[in-house]
GROMACS .gro file of C-alpha atoms in nm:
model
  326
    1MET     CA    1  -3.578  -4.353   2.989
    2SER     CA    2  -3.304  -4.385   3.250
    3TRP     CA    3  -3.184  -4.693   3.072
    4VAL     CA    4  -3.193  -4.510   2.743
    5GLN     CA    5  -2.980  -4.236   2.896
    6THR     CA    6  -2.725  -4.503   2.995
    7VAL     CA    7  -2.684  -4.601   2.625
    8LEU     CA    8  -2.666  -4.236   2.512
    9GLY     CA    9  -2.410  -4.167   2.788
   10GLU     CA   10  -2.170  -4.435   2.671
   11ALA     CA   11  -2.225  -4.324   2.307
   12ARG     CA   12  -2.129  -3.968   2.408
   13ARG     CA   13  -1.818  -4.096   2.583
   14GLN     CA   14  -1.718  -4.247   2.245
   15GLY     CA   15  -1.773  -3.924   2.061
   16LEU     CA   16  -2.123  -3.987   1.920
   17ASP     CA   17  -2.371  -3.699   1.962
   18ASP     CA   18  -2.737  -3.772   2.029
   19THR     CA   19  -2.863  -3.639   1.698
   20THR     CA   20  -2.627  -3.854   1.491
   21LEU     CA   21  -2.711  -4.162   1.690
   22LEU     CA   22  -3.090  -4.111   1.684
   23THR     CA   23  -3.085  -4.039   1.308
   24ALA     CA   24  -2.888  -4.360   1.247
   25ALA     CA   25  -3.140  -4.552   1.462
   26GLY     CA   26  -3.439  -4.401   1.276
   27ILE     CA   27  -3.572  -4.239   1.595
   28ALA     CA   28  -3.711  -3.882   1.610
   29PRO     CA   29  -3.523  -3.650   1.851
   30GLU     CA   30  -3.844  -3.539   2.012
   31ASP     CA   31  -3.888  -3.901   2.136
   32LEU     CA   32  -3.633  -3.826   2.404
   33ARG     CA   33  -3.913  -3.627   2.572
   34LEU     CA   34  -4.120  -3.945   2.622
   35GLU     CA   35  -4.134  -4.119   2.958
   36ARG     CA   36  -4.096  -4.460   2.808
   37TRP     CA   37  -3.977  -4.612   2.478
   38PRO     CA   38  -4.106  -4.915   2.295
   39VAL     CA   39  -3.868  -5.209   2.323
   40ASP     CA   40  -3.783  -5.197   1.945
   41HIS     CA   41  -3.682  -4.829   1.983
   42ILE     CA   42  -3.420  -4.926   2.240
   43THR     CA   43  -3.298  -5.218   2.023
   44ARG     CA   44  -3.260  -4.986   1.728
   45LEU     CA   45  -3.064  -4.747   1.948
   46TRP     CA   46  -2.826  -5.023   2.060
   47ARG     CA   47  -2.775  -5.144   1.703
   48ALA     CA   48  -2.698  -4.798   1.580
   49ALA     CA   49  -2.456  -4.727   1.869
   50ALA     CA   50  -2.270  -5.058   1.809
   51ARG     CA   51  -2.251  -4.987   1.433
   52LEU     CA   52  -2.132  -4.631   1.465
   53SER     CA   53  -1.891  -4.685   1.753
   54GLY     CA   54  -1.743  -5.010   1.614
   55ASP     CA   55  -1.668  -5.095   1.978
   56PRO     CA   56  -1.716  -5.470   2.063
   57GLY     CA   57  -1.711  -5.379   2.427
   58LEU     CA   58  -1.998  -5.122   2.405
   59GLY     CA   59  -2.252  -5.307   2.615
   60LEU     CA   60  -2.006  -5.395   2.897
   61LYS     CA   61  -1.890  -5.032   2.911
   62ALA     CA   62  -2.244  -4.894   2.912
   63GLY     CA   63  -2.341  -5.127   3.194
   64THR     CA   64  -2.059  -5.005   3.411
   65LEU     CA   65  -2.200  -4.649   3.387
   66VAL     CA   66  -2.495  -4.722   3.609
   67GLY     CA   67  -2.505  -4.535   3.940
   68PRO     CA   68  -2.716  -4.495   4.252
   69ALA     CA   69  -2.992  -4.308   4.071
   70SER     CA   70  -2.985  -4.494   3.736
   71PHE     CA   71  -3.315  -4.681   3.792
   72ASN     CA   72  -3.545  -4.412   3.929
   73VAL     CA   73  -3.735  -4.502   4.247
   74VAL     CA   74  -3.622  -4.867   4.222
   75SER     CA   75  -3.267  -4.751   4.291
   76PHE     CA   76  -3.367  -4.594   4.620
   77ILE     CA   77  -3.545  -4.914   4.727
   78LEU     CA   78  -3.234  -5.120   4.645
   79GLN     CA   79  -3.017  -4.890   4.854
   80SER     CA   80  -3.228  -4.964   5.159
   81ALA     CA   81  -3.248  -5.343   5.109
   82ALA     CA   82  -3.150  -5.575   5.393
   83SER     CA   83  -2.951  -5.811   5.163
   84LEU     CA   84  -2.848  -5.852   4.799
   85ARG     CA   85  -3.102  -6.129   4.770
   86GLN     CA   86  -3.379  -5.899   4.889
   87ALA     CA   87  -3.250  -5.632   4.643
   88PHE     CA   88  -3.289  -5.876   4.348
   89THR     CA   89  -3.637  -5.963   4.469
   90VAL     CA   90  -3.724  -5.596   4.455
   91VAL     CA   91  -3.593  -5.577   4.096
   92GLN     CA   92  -3.814  -5.870   4.000
   93LYS     CA   93  -4.118  -5.700   4.152
   94TYR     CA   94  -4.063  -5.359   3.997
   95GLN     CA   95  -3.878  -5.459   3.678
   96SER     CA   96  -4.131  -5.291   3.453
   97LEU     CA   97  -4.059  -4.953   3.615
   98ILE     CA   98  -3.698  -4.986   3.475
   99SER     CA   99  -3.770  -5.156   3.139
  100ASP     CA  100  -4.013  -5.380   2.959
  101ALA     CA  101  -3.726  -5.543   2.768
  102GLY     CA  102  -3.671  -5.834   3.008
  103ARG     CA  103  -3.718  -5.991   3.349
  104PHE     CA  104  -3.484  -6.148   3.616
  105GLN     CA  105  -3.526  -6.489   3.768
  106LEU     CA  106  -3.343  -6.599   4.090
  107ILE     CA  107  -3.282  -6.976   4.095
  108ALA     CA  108  -3.159  -7.092   4.435
  109GLY     CA  109  -2.893  -7.365   4.467
  110GLU     CA  110  -2.728  -7.530   4.761
  111THR     CA  111  -2.422  -7.302   4.784
  112ALA     CA  112  -2.486  -7.050   4.509
  113SER     CA  113  -2.786  -6.910   4.310
  114TRP     CA  114  -2.828  -6.812   3.947
  115LEU     CA  115  -2.961  -6.464   3.865
  116VAL     CA  116  -3.090  -6.530   3.513
  117TYR     CA  117  -3.197  -6.253   3.268
  118HIS     CA  118  -3.478  -6.337   3.029
  119PRO     CA  119  -3.497  -6.089   2.740
  120ARG     CA  120  -3.840  -5.983   2.614
  121GLN     CA  121  -3.761  -5.859   2.267
  122GLY     CA  122  -4.016  -5.695   2.040
  123ASP     CA  123  -4.023  -5.754   1.663
  124LEU     CA  124  -3.645  -5.700   1.642
  125ALA     CA  125  -3.387  -5.942   1.776
  126PHE     CA  126  -3.183  -5.805   2.063
  127SER     CA  127  -2.833  -5.684   2.010
  128PRO     CA  128  -2.595  -5.893   2.232
  129HIS     CA  129  -2.473  -5.559   2.368
  130GLN     CA  130  -2.814  -5.519   2.540
  131ILE     CA  131  -2.769  -5.841   2.735
  132GLU     CA  132  -2.408  -5.769   2.827
  133ALA     CA  133  -2.502  -5.425   2.947
  134VAL     CA  134  -2.771  -5.566   3.179
  135LEU     CA  135  -2.539  -5.816   3.347
  136ALA     CA  136  -2.259  -5.560   3.372
  137ALA     CA  137  -2.506  -5.316   3.532
  138VAL     CA  138  -2.601  -5.570   3.804
  139VAL     CA  139  -2.230  -5.601   3.901
  140SER     CA  140  -2.171  -5.223   3.870
  141PHE     CA  141  -2.481  -5.117   4.069
  142SER     CA  142  -2.396  -5.360   4.351
  143ARG     CA  143  -2.085  -5.154   4.442
  144TRP     CA  144  -2.323  -4.883   4.565
  145ILE     CA  145  -2.500  -5.109   4.817
  146THR     CA  146  -2.254  -5.384   4.917
  147PRO     CA  147  -1.951  -5.341   5.144
  148ALA     CA  148  -1.730  -5.520   4.886
  149PRO     CA  149  -1.759  -5.533   4.506
  150LEU     CA  150  -1.977  -5.817   4.380
  151GLN     CA  151  -1.768  -6.092   4.220
  152PRO     CA  152  -1.983  -6.368   4.062
  153GLU     CA  153  -1.860  -6.724   4.058
  154ARG     CA  154  -1.948  -6.759   3.694
  155VAL     CA  155  -2.110  -6.565   3.411
  156CYS     CA  156  -2.303  -6.719   3.118
  157PHE     CA  157  -2.421  -6.564   2.793
  158SER     CA  158  -2.660  -6.719   2.538
  159HIS     CA  159  -2.483  -6.548   2.250
  160ASP     CA  160  -2.137  -6.570   2.093
  161GLN     CA  161  -1.839  -6.379   2.237
  162VAL     CA  162  -1.861  -6.026   2.107
  163GLY     CA  163  -1.533  -5.865   2.224
  164PRO     CA  164  -1.200  -5.963   2.371
  165LEU     CA  165  -1.217  -6.198   2.671
  166ALA     CA  166  -1.012  -5.948   2.870
  167GLY     CA  167  -1.304  -5.700   2.860
  168TYR     CA  168  -1.539  -5.948   3.017
  169ARG     CA  169  -1.289  -6.045   3.285
  170GLU     CA  170  -1.229  -5.683   3.374
  171VAL     CA  171  -1.600  -5.634   3.448
  172PHE     CA  172  -1.693  -5.972   3.607
  173HIS     CA  173  -1.361  -6.103   3.748
  174CYS     CA  174  -1.465  -6.464   3.703
  175PRO     CA  175  -1.494  -6.735   3.430
  176VAL     CA  176  -1.719  -6.633   3.139
  177GLU     CA  177  -1.901  -6.887   2.910
  178PHE     CA  178  -2.074  -6.819   2.580
  179ASN     CA  179  -2.341  -6.998   2.372
  180GLN     CA  180  -2.510  -7.122   2.686
  181ALA     CA  181  -2.879  -7.198   2.733
  182TYR     CA  182  -2.930  -6.869   2.922
  183SER     CA  183  -2.761  -6.542   3.029
  184GLY     CA  184  -2.701  -6.491   3.394
  185LEU     CA  185  -2.470  -6.460   3.698
  186LEU     CA  186  -2.385  -6.736   3.949
  187ILE     CA  187  -2.357  -6.576   4.291
  188ALA     CA  188  -2.264  -6.740   4.619
  189ASN     CA  189  -2.548  -6.763   4.868
  190ALA     CA  190  -2.322  -6.626   5.140
  191VAL     CA  191  -2.285  -6.306   4.931
  192LEU     CA  192  -2.653  -6.286   4.855
  193ASP     CA  193  -2.758  -6.325   5.220
  194ARG     CA  194  -2.495  -6.105   5.384
  195PRO     CA  195  -2.656  -5.813   5.571
  196LEU     CA  196  -2.609  -5.481   5.400
  197PRO     CA  197  -2.485  -5.190   5.609
  198GLN     CA  198  -2.727  -4.926   5.481
  199ALA     CA  199  -3.042  -5.142   5.528
  200ASN     CA  200  -3.338  -4.929   5.635
  201ALA     CA  201  -3.676  -5.109   5.643
  202GLU     CA  202  -3.871  -4.782   5.705
  203LEU     CA  203  -3.709  -4.600   5.414
  204ALA     CA  204  -3.753  -4.903   5.192
  205HIS     CA  205  -4.125  -4.918   5.279
  206LEU     CA  206  -4.167  -4.549   5.197
  207HIS     CA  207  -4.005  -4.589   4.855
  208GLU     CA  208  -4.200  -4.909   4.782
  209ARG     CA  209  -4.530  -4.729   4.842
  210TYR     CA  210  -4.436  -4.476   4.574
  211ALA     CA  211  -4.315  -4.751   4.340
  212ALA     CA  212  -4.640  -4.941   4.384
  213SER     CA  213  -4.836  -4.631   4.281
  214GLN     CA  214  -4.613  -4.593   3.979
  215LEU     CA  215  -4.669  -4.958   3.885
  216THR     CA  216  -5.052  -4.908   3.916
  217SER     CA  217  -5.034  -4.605   3.695
  218LEU     CA  218  -4.829  -4.796   3.439
  219GLY     CA  219  -5.082  -5.078   3.438
  220GLN     CA  220  -5.368  -4.830   3.376
  221GLY     CA  221  -5.177  -4.684   3.081
  222ARG     CA  222  -5.129  -5.026   2.934
  223GLN     CA  223  -5.499  -5.104   2.977
  224LEU     CA  224  -5.584  -4.789   2.783
  225ASP     CA  225  -5.337  -4.884   2.510
  226GLN     CA  226  -5.486  -5.232   2.479
  227ALA     CA  227  -5.843  -5.096   2.483
  228ILE     CA  228  -5.762  -4.854   2.199
  229GLN     CA  229  -5.593  -5.139   2.003
  230ASP     CA  230  -5.915  -5.339   2.036
  231TRP     CA  231  -6.124  -5.040   1.930
  232VAL     CA  232  -5.902  -4.970   1.625
  233ARG     CA  233  -5.902  -5.340   1.524
  234ALA     CA  234  -6.285  -5.347   1.520
  235ARG     CA  235  -6.304  -5.039   1.300
  236LEU     CA  236  -5.998  -5.078   1.070
  237GLY     CA  237  -6.050  -5.028   0.700
  238PRO     CA  238  -6.114  -4.746   0.460
  239PRO     CA  239  -6.134  -4.492   0.598
  240LEU     CA  240  -5.897  -4.534   0.896
  241PRO     CA  241  -6.044  -4.445   1.234
  242THR     CA  242  -5.905  -4.112   1.345
  243ARG     CA  243  -5.749  -4.004   1.675
  244ALA     CA  244  -6.037  -3.766   1.722
  245GLU     CA  245  -6.288  -4.052   1.690
  246ALA     CA  246  -6.091  -4.259   1.935
  247ALA     CA  247  -6.075  -3.981   2.191
  248ASN     CA  248  -6.446  -3.923   2.158
  249ALA     CA  249  -6.514  -4.298   2.201
  250PHE     CA  250  -6.324  -4.300   2.530
  251GLY     CA  251  -6.460  -3.977   2.659
  252LEU     CA  252  -6.131  -3.789   2.633
  253SER     CA  253  -6.012  -3.486   2.449
  254GLU     CA  254  -5.754  -3.548   2.176
  255ARG     CA  255  -5.490  -3.377   2.376
  256THR     CA  256  -5.561  -3.583   2.692
  257LEU     CA  257  -5.556  -3.905   2.491
  258ALA     CA  258  -5.228  -3.812   2.328
  259ARG     CA  259  -5.075  -3.717   2.666
  260ARG     CA  260  -5.179  -4.044   2.838
  261LEU     CA  261  -5.042  -4.256   2.561
  262GLN     CA  262  -4.719  -4.050   2.545
  263GLN     CA  263  -4.670  -4.105   2.917
  264HIS     CA  264  -4.636  -4.473   2.846
  265GLY     CA  265  -4.419  -4.450   2.537
  266SER     CA  266  -4.703  -4.484   2.284
  267SER     CA  267  -4.905  -4.281   2.045
  268TYR     CA  268  -5.228  -4.327   1.848
  269ALA     CA  269  -5.022  -4.357   1.526
  270ASP     CA  270  -4.812  -4.632   1.687
  271ILE     CA  271  -5.128  -4.821   1.793
  272VAL     CA  272  -5.274  -4.801   1.438
  273ASP     CA  273  -4.945  -4.923   1.298
  274THR     CA  274  -4.929  -5.216   1.538
  275VAL     CA  275  -5.286  -5.324   1.459
  276ARG     CA  276  -5.218  -5.299   1.083
  277ARG     CA  277  -4.905  -5.504   1.121
  278ASP     CA  278  -5.062  -5.776   1.332
  279LEU     CA  279  -5.360  -5.813   1.098
  280ALA     CA  280  -5.142  -5.803   0.789
  281LEU     CA  281  -4.924  -6.088   0.916
  282HIS     CA  282  -5.233  -6.293   1.014
  283ARG     CA  283  -5.411  -6.242   0.685
  284ILE     CA  284  -5.100  -6.316   0.471
  285ARG     CA  285  -5.018  -6.629   0.674
  286HIS     CA  286  -5.362  -6.780   0.730
  287THR     CA  287  -5.559  -6.679   0.420
  288SER     CA  288  -5.516  -6.689   0.047
  289LEU     CA  289  -5.660  -6.334  -0.003
  290PRO     CA  290  -5.492  -6.131  -0.278
  291LEU     CA  291  -5.246  -5.872  -0.141
  292LYS     CA  292  -5.452  -5.582  -0.284
  293ASP     CA  293  -5.754  -5.699  -0.082
  294ILE     CA  294  -5.551  -5.719   0.234
  295ALA     CA  295  -5.406  -5.377   0.174
  296HIS     CA  296  -5.755  -5.234   0.117
  297GLU     CA  297  -5.884  -5.403   0.439
  298LEU     CA  298  -5.605  -5.241   0.634
  299GLY     CA  299  -5.694  -4.896   0.506
  300PHE     CA  300  -5.415  -4.857   0.248
  301ALA     CA  301  -5.539  -4.671  -0.060
  302GLU     CA  302  -5.276  -4.838  -0.284
  303LEU     CA  303  -5.044  -5.134  -0.283
  304SER     CA  304  -4.723  -4.932  -0.285
  305PRO     CA  305  -4.762  -4.778   0.070
  306PHE     CA  306  -4.869  -5.122   0.195
  307TYR     CA  307  -4.550  -5.274   0.049
  308ARG     CA  308  -4.338  -5.003   0.213
  309ALA     CA  309  -4.504  -5.056   0.548
  310PHE     CA  310  -4.470  -5.434   0.528
  311GLN     CA  311  -4.101  -5.408   0.449
  312ARG     CA  312  -4.057  -5.176   0.742
  313TRP     CA  313  -4.237  -5.427   0.965
  314THR     CA  314  -4.064  -5.745   0.850
  315GLY     CA  315  -3.768  -5.660   0.627
  316SER     CA  316  -3.926  -5.852   0.334
  317THR     CA  317  -4.202  -5.811   0.078
  318PRO     CA  318  -4.551  -5.956   0.153
  319ALA     CA  319  -4.502  -6.220  -0.116
  320GLN     CA  320  -4.163  -6.326   0.023
  321TRP     CA  321  -4.302  -6.340   0.378
  322ARG     CA  322  -4.608  -6.544   0.266
  323HIS     CA  323  -4.386  -6.794   0.085
  324ALA     CA  324  -4.159  -6.834   0.389
  325HIS     CA  325  -4.442  -6.873   0.641
  326THR     CA  326  -4.702  -7.090   0.468
   0.00000   0.00000   0.00000
């Protein structure tokens, strides 16, 4: 949620209140109490912020807002790193504690190395502002741990130019290229390997122990989510399996099940919806079953709620989607 707060923070600076933005994104205000958000939630938030602000530099500006505590415990490990290269290695290791929306790859070269960002979008295509915010955040955060501001040798984006070139140069202070094969920063090896003044191996180890425990907890939550998905998939149909039945099957109370899923940005309703969506897409693409039979199999009492759900999942009707994908 620290990354979500970065988006909300820039939106507030532009005069958008949280309620207006969340409503435009189709996200319930109470979701701000979750510890994690699904990737598509964040994409919807970015899209709404870009649409309402009308600012082509939204992502770059949001990325420059990151500070020494923007990435929870990972921030503290980074501030104790021996070098910038080691700091990026830490980010790679604990990336999922910051966000599930992408991963970093460090590609070493003779005199400089590429730090490449690989997005992991959900069902919705990423907004280019999301990518620009990530790379701007790398440069912005570095000022808290390096003796001199990080200045890449080159920056590449896989998307079209969104805003004025001056905005990119103000953030990165180097040549910027668009419509490339990947998005990333080219950084001199001398900069990456320069010792950092606040390096503290003992403190870094202490924070890494805590981060490792958080990573283990996150993995256990994902295992529960996947296990419940499998359980729902095996029992889907009229009537739908209830949350009470799921809790009983896993030896939990309903409240405990809801809390554990919520801690990882999920809910029983989200899981059922995901299973229904995945099965609907598979049945429509790989079988010739009538739509009413598919709807019945997925636990829809009538065709109309199935149609509404399918349009929410894909943006098209079941018939249109079948025609386009078979």
